[in-house]
mmCIF file of C-alpha atoms in Angstrom:
data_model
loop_
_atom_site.group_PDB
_atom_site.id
_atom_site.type_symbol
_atom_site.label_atom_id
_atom_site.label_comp_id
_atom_site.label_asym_id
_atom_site.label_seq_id
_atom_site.Cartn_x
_atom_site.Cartn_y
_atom_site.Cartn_z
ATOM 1 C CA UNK A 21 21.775 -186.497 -32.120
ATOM 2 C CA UNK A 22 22.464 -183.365 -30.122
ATOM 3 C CA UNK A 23 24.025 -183.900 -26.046
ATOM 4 C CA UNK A 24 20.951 -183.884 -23.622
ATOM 5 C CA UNK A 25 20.193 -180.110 -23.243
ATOM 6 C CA UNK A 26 18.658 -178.032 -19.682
ATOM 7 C CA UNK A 27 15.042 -178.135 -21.460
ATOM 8 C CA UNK A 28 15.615 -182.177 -22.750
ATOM 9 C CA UNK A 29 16.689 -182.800 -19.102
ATOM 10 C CA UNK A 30 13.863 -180.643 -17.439
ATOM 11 C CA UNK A 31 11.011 -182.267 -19.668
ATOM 12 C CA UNK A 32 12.558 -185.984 -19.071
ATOM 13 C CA UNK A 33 12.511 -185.275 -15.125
ATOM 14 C CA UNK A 34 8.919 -184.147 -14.561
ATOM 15 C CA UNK A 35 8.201 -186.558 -16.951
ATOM 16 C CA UNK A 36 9.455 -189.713 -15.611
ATOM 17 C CA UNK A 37 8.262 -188.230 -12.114
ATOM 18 C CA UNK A 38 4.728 -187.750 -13.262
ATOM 19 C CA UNK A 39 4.495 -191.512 -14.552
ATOM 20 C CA UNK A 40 5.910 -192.535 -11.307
ATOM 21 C CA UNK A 41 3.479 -191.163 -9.123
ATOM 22 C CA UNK A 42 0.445 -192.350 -10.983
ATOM 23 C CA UNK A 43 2.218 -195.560 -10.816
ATOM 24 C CA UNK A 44 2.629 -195.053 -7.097
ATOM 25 C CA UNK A 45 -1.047 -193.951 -6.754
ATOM 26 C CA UNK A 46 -2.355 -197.301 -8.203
ATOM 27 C CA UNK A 47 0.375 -199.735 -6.111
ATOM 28 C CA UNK A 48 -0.478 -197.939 -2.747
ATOM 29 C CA UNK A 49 -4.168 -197.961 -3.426
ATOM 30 C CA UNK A 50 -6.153 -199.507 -0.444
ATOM 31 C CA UNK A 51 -2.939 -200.062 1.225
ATOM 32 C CA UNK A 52 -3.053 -197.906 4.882
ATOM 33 C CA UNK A 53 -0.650 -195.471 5.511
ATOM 34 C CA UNK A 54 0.417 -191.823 5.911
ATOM 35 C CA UNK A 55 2.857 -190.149 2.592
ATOM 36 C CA UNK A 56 5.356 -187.944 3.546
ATOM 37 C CA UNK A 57 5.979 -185.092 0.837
ATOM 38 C CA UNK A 58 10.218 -183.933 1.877
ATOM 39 C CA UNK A 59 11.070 -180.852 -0.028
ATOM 40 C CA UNK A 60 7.874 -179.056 -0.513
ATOM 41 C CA UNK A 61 9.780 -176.375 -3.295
ATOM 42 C CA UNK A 62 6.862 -174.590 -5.182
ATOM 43 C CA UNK A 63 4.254 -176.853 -4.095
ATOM 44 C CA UNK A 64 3.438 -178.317 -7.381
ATOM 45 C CA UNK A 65 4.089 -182.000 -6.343
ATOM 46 C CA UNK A 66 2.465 -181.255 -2.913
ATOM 47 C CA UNK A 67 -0.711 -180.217 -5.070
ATOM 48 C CA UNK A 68 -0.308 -183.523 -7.059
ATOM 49 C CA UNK A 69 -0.351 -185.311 -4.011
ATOM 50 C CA UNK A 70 -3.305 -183.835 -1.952
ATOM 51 C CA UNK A 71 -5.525 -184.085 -5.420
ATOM 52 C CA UNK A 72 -4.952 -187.813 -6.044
ATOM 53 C CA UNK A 73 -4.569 -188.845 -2.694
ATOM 54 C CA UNK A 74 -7.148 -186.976 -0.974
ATOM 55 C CA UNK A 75 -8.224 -189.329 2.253
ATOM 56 C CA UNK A 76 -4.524 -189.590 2.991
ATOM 57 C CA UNK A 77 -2.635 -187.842 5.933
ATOM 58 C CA UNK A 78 -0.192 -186.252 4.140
ATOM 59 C CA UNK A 79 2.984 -184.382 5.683
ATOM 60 C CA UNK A 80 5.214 -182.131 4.009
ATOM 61 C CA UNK A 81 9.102 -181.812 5.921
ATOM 62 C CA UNK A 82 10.752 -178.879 4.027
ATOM 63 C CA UNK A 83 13.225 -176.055 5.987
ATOM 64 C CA UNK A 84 10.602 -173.774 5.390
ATOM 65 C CA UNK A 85 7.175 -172.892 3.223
ATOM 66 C CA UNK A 86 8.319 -170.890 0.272
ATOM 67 C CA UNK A 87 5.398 -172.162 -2.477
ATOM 68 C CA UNK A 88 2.712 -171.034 -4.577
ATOM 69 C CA UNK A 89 -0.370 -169.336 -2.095
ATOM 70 C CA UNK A 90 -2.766 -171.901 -3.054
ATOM 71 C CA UNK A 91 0.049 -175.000 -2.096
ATOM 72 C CA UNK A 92 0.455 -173.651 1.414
ATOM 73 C CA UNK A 93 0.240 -176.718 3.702
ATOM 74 C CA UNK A 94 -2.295 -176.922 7.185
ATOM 75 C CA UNK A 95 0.213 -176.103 9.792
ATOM 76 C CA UNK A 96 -0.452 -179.039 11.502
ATOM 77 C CA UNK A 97 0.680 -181.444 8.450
ATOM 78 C CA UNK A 98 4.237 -178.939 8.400
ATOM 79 C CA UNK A 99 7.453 -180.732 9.922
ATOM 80 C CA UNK A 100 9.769 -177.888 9.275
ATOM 81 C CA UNK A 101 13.286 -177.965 10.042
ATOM 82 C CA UNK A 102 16.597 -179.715 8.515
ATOM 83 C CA UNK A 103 15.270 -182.926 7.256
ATOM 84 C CA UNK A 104 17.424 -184.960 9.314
ATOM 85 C CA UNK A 105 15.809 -183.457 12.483
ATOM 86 C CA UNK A 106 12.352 -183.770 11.370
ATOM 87 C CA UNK A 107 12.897 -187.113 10.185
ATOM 88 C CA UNK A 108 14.339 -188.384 13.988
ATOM 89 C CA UNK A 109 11.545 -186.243 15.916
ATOM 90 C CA UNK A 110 9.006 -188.225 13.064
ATOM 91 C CA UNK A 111 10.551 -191.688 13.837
ATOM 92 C CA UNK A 112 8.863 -191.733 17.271
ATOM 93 C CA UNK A 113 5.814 -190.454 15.917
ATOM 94 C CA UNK A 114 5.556 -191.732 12.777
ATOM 95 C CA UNK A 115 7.472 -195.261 13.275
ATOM 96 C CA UNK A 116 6.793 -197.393 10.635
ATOM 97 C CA UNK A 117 3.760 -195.530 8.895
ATOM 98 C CA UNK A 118 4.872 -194.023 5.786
ATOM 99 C CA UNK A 119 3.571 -195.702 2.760
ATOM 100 C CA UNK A 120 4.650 -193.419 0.500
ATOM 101 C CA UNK A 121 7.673 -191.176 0.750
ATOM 102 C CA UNK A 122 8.302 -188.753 -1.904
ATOM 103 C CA UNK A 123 11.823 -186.835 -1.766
ATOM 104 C CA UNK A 124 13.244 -183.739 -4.210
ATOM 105 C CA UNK A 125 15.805 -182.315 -2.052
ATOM 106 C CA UNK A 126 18.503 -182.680 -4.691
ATOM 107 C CA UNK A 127 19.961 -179.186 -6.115
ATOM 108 C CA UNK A 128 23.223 -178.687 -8.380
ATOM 109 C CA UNK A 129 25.353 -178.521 -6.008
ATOM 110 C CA UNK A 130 26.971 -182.028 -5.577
ATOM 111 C CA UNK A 131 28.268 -181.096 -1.703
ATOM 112 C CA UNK A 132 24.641 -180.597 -0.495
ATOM 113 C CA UNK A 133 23.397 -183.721 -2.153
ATOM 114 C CA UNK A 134 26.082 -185.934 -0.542
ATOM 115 C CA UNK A 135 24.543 -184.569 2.768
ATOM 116 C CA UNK A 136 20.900 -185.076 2.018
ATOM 117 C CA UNK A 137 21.425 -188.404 0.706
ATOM 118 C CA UNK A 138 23.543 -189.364 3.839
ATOM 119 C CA UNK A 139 20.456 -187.885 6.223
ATOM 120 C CA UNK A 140 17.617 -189.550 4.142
ATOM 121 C CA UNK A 141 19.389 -192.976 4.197
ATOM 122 C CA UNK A 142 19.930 -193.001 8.014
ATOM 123 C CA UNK A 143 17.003 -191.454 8.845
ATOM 124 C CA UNK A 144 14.288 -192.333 6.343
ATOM 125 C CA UNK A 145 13.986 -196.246 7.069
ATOM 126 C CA UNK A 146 12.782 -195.857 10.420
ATOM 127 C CA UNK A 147 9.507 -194.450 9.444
ATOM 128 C CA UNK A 148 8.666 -196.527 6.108
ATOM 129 C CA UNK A 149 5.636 -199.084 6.942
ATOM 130 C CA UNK A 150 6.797 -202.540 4.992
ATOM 131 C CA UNK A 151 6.461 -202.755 1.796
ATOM 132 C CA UNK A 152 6.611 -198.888 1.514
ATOM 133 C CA UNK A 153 7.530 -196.873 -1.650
ATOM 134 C CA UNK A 154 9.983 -194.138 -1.867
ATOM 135 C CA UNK A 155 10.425 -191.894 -5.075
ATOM 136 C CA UNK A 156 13.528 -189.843 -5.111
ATOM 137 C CA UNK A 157 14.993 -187.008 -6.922
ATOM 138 C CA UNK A 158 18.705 -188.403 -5.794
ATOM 139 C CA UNK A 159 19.716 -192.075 -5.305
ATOM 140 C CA UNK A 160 19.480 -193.185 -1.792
ATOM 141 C CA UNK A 161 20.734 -195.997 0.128
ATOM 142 C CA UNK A 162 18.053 -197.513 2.218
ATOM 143 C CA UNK A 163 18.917 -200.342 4.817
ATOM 144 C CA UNK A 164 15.859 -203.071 4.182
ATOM 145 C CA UNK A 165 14.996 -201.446 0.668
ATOM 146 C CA UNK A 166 15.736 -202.166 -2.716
ATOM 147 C CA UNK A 167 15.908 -200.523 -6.159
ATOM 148 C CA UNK A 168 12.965 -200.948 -8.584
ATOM 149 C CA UNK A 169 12.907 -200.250 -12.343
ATOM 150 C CA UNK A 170 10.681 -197.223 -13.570
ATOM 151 C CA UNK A 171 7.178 -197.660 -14.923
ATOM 152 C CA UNK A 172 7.660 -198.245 -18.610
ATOM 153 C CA UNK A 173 7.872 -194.491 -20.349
ATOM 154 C CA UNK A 174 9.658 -192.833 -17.688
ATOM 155 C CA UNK A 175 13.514 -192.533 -18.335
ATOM 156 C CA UNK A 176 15.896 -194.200 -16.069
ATOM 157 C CA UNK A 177 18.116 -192.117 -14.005
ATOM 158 C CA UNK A 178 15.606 -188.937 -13.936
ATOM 159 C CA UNK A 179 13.808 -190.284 -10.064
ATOM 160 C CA UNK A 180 15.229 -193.197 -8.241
ATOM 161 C CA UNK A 181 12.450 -195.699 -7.034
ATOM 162 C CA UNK A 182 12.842 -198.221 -3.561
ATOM 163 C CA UNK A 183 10.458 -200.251 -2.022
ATOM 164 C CA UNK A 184 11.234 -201.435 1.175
ATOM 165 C CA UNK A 185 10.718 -205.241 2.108
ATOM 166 C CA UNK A 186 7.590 -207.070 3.444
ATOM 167 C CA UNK A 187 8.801 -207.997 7.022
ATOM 168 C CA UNK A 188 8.778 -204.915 9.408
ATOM 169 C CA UNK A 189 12.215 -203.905 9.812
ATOM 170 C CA UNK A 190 12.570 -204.276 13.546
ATOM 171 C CA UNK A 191 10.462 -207.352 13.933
ATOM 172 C CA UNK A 192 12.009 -209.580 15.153
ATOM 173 C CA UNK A 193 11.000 -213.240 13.676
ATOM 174 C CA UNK A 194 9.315 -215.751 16.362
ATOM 175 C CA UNK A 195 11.261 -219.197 16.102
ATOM 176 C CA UNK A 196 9.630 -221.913 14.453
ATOM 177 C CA UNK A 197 8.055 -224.092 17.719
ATOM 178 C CA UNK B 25 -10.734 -187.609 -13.741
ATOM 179 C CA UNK B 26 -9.077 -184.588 -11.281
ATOM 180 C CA UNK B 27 -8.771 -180.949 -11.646
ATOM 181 C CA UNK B 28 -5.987 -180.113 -13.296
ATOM 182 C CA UNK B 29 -2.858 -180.233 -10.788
ATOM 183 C CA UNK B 30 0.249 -177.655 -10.710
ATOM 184 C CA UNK B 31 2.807 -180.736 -11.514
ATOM 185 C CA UNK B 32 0.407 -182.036 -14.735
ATOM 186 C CA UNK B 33 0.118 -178.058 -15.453
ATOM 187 C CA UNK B 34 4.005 -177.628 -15.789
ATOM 188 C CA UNK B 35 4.382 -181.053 -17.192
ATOM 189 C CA UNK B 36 1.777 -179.856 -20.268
ATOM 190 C CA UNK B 37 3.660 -176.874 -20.134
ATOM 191 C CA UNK B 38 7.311 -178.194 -20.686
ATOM 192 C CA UNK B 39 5.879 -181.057 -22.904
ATOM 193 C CA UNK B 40 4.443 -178.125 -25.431
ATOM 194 C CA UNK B 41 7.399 -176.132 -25.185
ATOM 195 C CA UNK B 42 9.804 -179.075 -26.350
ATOM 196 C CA UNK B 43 7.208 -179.764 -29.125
ATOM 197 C CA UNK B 44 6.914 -176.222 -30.595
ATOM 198 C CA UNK B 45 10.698 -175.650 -30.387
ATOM 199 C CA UNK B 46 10.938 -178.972 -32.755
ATOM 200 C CA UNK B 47 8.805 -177.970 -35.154
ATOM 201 C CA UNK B 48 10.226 -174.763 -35.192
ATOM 202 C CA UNK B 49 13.517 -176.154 -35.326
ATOM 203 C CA UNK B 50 12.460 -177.738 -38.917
ATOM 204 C CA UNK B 51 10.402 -174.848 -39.829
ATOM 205 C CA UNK B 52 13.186 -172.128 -40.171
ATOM 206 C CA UNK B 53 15.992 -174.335 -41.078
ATOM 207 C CA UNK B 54 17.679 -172.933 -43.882
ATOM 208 C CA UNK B 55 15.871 -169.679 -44.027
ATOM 209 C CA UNK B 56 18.182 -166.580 -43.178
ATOM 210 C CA UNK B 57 17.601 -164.575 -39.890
ATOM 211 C CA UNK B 58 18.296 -164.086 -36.234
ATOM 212 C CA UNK B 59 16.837 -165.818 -33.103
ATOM 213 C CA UNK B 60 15.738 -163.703 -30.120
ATOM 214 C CA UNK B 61 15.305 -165.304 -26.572
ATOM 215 C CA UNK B 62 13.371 -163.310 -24.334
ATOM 216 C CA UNK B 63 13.411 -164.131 -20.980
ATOM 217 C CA UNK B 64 16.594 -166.249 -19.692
ATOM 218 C CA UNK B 65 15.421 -167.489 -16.558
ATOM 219 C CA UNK B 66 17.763 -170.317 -15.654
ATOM 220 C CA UNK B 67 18.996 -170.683 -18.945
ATOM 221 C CA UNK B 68 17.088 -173.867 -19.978
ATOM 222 C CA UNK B 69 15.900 -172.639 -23.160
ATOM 223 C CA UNK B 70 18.567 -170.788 -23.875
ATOM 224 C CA UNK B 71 20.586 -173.650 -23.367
ATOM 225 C CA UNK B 72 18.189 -175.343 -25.843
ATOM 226 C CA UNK B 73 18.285 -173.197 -28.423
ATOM 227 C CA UNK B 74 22.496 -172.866 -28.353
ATOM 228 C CA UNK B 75 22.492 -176.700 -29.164
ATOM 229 C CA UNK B 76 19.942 -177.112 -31.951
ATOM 230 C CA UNK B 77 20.542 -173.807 -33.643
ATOM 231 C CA UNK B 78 24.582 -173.698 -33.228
ATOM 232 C CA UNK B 79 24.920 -171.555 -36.192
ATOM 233 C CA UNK B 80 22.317 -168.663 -35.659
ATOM 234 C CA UNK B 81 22.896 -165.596 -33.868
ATOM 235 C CA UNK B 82 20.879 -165.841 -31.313
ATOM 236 C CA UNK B 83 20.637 -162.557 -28.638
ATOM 237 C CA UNK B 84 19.360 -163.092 -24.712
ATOM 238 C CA UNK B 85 17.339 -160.324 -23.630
ATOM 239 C CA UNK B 86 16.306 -159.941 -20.058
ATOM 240 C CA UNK B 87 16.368 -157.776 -17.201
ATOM 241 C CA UNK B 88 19.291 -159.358 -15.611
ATOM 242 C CA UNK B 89 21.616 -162.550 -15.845
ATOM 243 C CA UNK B 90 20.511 -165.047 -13.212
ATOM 244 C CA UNK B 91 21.349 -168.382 -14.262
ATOM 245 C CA UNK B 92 22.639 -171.596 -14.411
ATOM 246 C CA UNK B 93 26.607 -171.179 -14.587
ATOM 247 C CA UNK B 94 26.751 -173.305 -17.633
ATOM 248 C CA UNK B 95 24.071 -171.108 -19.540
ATOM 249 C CA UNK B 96 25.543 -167.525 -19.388
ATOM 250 C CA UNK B 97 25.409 -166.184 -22.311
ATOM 251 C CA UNK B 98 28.152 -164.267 -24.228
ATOM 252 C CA UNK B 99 28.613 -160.557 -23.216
ATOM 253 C CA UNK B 100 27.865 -159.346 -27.234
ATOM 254 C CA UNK B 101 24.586 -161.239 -27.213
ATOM 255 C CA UNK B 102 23.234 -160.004 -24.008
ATOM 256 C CA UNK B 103 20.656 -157.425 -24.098
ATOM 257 C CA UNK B 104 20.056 -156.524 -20.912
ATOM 258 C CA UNK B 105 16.587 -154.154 -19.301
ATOM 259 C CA UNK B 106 13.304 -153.453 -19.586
ATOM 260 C CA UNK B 107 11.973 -155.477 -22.767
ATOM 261 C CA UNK B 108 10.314 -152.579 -24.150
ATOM 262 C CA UNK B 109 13.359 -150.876 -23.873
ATOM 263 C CA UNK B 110 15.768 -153.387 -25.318
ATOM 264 C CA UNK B 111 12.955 -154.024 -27.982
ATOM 265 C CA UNK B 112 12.525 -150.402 -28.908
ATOM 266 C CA UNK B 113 16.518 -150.221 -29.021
ATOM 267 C CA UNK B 114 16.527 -153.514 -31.180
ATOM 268 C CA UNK B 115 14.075 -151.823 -33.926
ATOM 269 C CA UNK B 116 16.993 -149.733 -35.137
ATOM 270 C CA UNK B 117 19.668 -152.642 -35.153
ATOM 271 C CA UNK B 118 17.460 -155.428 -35.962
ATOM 272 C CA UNK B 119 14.611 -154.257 -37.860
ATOM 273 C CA UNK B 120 12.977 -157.217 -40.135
ATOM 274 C CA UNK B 121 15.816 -159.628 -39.211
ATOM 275 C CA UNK B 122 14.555 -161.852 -36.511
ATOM 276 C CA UNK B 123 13.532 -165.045 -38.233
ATOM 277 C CA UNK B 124 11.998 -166.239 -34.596
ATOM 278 C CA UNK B 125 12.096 -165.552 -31.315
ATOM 279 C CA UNK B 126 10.846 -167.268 -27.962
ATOM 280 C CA UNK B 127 9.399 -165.542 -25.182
ATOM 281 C CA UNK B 128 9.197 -166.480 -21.626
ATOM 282 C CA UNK B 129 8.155 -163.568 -20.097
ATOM 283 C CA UNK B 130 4.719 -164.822 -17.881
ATOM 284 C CA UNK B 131 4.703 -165.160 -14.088
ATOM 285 C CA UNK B 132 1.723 -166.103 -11.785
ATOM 286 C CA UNK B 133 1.331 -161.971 -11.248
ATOM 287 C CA UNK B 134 -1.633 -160.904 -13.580
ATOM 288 C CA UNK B 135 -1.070 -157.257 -13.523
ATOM 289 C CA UNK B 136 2.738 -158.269 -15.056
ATOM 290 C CA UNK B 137 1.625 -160.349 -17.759
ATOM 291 C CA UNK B 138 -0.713 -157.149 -19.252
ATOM 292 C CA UNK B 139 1.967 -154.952 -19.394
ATOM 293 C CA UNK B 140 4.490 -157.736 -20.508
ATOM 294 C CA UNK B 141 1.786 -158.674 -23.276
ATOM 295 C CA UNK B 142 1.399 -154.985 -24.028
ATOM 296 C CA UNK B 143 5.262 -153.938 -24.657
ATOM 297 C CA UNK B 144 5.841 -157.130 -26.689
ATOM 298 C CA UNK B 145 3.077 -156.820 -29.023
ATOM 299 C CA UNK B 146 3.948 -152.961 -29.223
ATOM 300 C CA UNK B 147 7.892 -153.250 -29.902
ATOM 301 C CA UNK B 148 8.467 -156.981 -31.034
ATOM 302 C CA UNK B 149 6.757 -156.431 -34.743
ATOM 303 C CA UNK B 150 9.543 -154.125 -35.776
ATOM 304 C CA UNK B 151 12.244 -156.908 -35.624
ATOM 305 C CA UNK B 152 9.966 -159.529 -37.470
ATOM 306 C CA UNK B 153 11.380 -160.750 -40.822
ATOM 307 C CA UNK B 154 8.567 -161.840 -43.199
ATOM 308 C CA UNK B 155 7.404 -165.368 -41.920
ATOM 309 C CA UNK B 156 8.896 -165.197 -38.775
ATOM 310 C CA UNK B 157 7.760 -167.346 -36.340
ATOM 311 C CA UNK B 158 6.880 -165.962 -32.526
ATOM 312 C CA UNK B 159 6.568 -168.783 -29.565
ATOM 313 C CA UNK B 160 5.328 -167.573 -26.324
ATOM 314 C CA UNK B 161 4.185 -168.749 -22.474
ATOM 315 C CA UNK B 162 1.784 -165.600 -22.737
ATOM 316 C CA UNK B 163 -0.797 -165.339 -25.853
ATOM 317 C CA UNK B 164 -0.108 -162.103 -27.782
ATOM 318 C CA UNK B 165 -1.058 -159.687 -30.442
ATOM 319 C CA UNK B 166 1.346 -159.192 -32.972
ATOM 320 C CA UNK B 167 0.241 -156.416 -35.963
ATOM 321 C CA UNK B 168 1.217 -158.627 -38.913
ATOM 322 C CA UNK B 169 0.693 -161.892 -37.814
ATOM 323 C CA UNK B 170 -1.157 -164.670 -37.313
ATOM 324 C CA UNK B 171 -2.240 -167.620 -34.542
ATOM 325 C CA UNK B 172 -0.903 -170.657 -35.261
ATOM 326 C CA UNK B 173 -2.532 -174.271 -33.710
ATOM 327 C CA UNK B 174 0.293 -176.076 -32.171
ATOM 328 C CA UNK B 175 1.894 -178.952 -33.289
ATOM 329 C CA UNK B 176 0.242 -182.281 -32.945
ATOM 330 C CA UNK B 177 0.838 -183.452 -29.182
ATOM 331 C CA UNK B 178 1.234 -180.171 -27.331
ATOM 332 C CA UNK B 179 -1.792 -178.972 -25.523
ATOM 333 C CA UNK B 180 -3.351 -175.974 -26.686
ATOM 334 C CA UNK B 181 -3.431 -172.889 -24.287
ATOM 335 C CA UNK B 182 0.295 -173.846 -22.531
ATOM 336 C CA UNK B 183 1.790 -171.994 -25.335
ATOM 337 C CA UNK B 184 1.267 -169.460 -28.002
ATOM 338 C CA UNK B 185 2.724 -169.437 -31.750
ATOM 339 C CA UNK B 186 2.292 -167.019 -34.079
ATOM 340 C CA UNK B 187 3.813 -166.424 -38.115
ATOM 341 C CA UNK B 188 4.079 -162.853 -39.159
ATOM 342 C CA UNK B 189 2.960 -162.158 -43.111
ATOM 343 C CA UNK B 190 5.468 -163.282 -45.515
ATOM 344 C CA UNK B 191 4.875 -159.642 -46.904
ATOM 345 C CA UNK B 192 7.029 -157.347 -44.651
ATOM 346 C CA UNK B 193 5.311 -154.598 -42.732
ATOM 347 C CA UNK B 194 6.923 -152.247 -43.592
ATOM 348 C CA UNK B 195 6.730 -152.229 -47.577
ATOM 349 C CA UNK B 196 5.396 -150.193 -49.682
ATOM 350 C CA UNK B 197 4.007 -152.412 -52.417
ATOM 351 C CA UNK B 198 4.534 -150.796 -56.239
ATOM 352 C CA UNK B 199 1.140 -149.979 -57.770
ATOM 353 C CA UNK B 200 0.528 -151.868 -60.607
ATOM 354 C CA UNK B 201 2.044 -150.380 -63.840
#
């Protein structure tokens, strides 16, 4: 058995991200809710997105729109600007909404993924509706969210999947009478 | 069932990749000859083709080096400029020894993929060995060889593979006594 090479590595990762969203696709299903696509790359996941989930409001937050011609998002579904910025200006907005919240914002270098996974887990709660499901490139932190296991056929450790709890996170509980 | 998406598009595409290189993994194993990869991109095939095929020598050509760190390839197997250049240059060096070679040479830019398809099936013939096998993003045609269907599992039409003639091109064959 040969190490994991770039091309084993590549294939497991879209992959295990592919079986994740149709996963996604069928849990969120008749559930209400906006999806927020953060890192918007060539497009290709944006594309994924808009074609199975076509009656959704879907927003991509990216720095800027660098994709394939035909992935080129309405301007008025673009949040551009450092994701931590766009995710506090979206908290007012957006409070609470997200269903689904799809992040790949992770590159190679180690320094810049410490920083996005600090932003996303300080910033990214405020906006998930309960119950909400985030897929993620890197590992995250989320306060009132915890890990799930991958749908069966997608390898662990390629996407990191969180689903945040039932209770609204700043609800507070009535007492009992 | 929806179009076709980008993600399920590179998905196929790395899924048929992985495939043919396995079955062309087994298919030249123990037969003499060198391996050409054409087209370096980020490395990930290269990287590939290093690990399963550690003792082949196996030559990079490309325009340029632009890479993952970890997948630079050694100066004396870098052939580095236009491919119908470093092809044409090969034909003296290389003539009849290539047992296969990979080519990743396709972009979403029509007009590039003619004249890419055009210098590889003019110059890459020469450097064929007799049952070589050819594996390419961009279909092709080779004087000397054949279409092959691709292996069970990867989707035809994501990649291309070709076997040249076990009778080399260039042979005269002796009349009959």
């Amino acid at each position: 058995m040969n190490r994991l090479t770039r091309l084993d590595r590549a294939l497991f990762r879209v992959q295990a991200q592919h079986i994740c969203l149709e996963w996604i696709f069928r849990e969120i299903a008749g559930r209400p809710g906006i999806v927020f696509e953060m890192g918007l790359g060539h497009g290709r996941t944006y594309d994924h997105l808009r074609t199975y989930l076509p009656e959704r409001e879907l927003y991509v937050l990216d720095r800027e729109v660098d994709c394939f011609e035909d992935c080129i998002p309405p301007d008025d579904r673009l949040l551009l600007g450092d994701i931590a910025d766009t995710l506090a200006a979206a908290a007012t907005r957006f409070g609470g909404q997200v269903v689904f919240a799809h992040a790949d914002l992770g590159s190679y270098d180690e320094a810049h993924n410490v920083a996005i996974r600090a932003k996303l887990s300080r910033f990214l709660p405020a906006v998930l509706a309960p119950g909400a499901i985030v897929l993620s490139d890197l590992s995250l932190e989320l306060s009132g969210a915890r890990a799930l296991p991958l749908p069966a056929g997608a390898r662990e450790g390629r996407y990191f999947l969180y689903r945040t709890d039932l209770t609204p996170m700043n609800e507070i509980q009535p007492r009992p009478a």
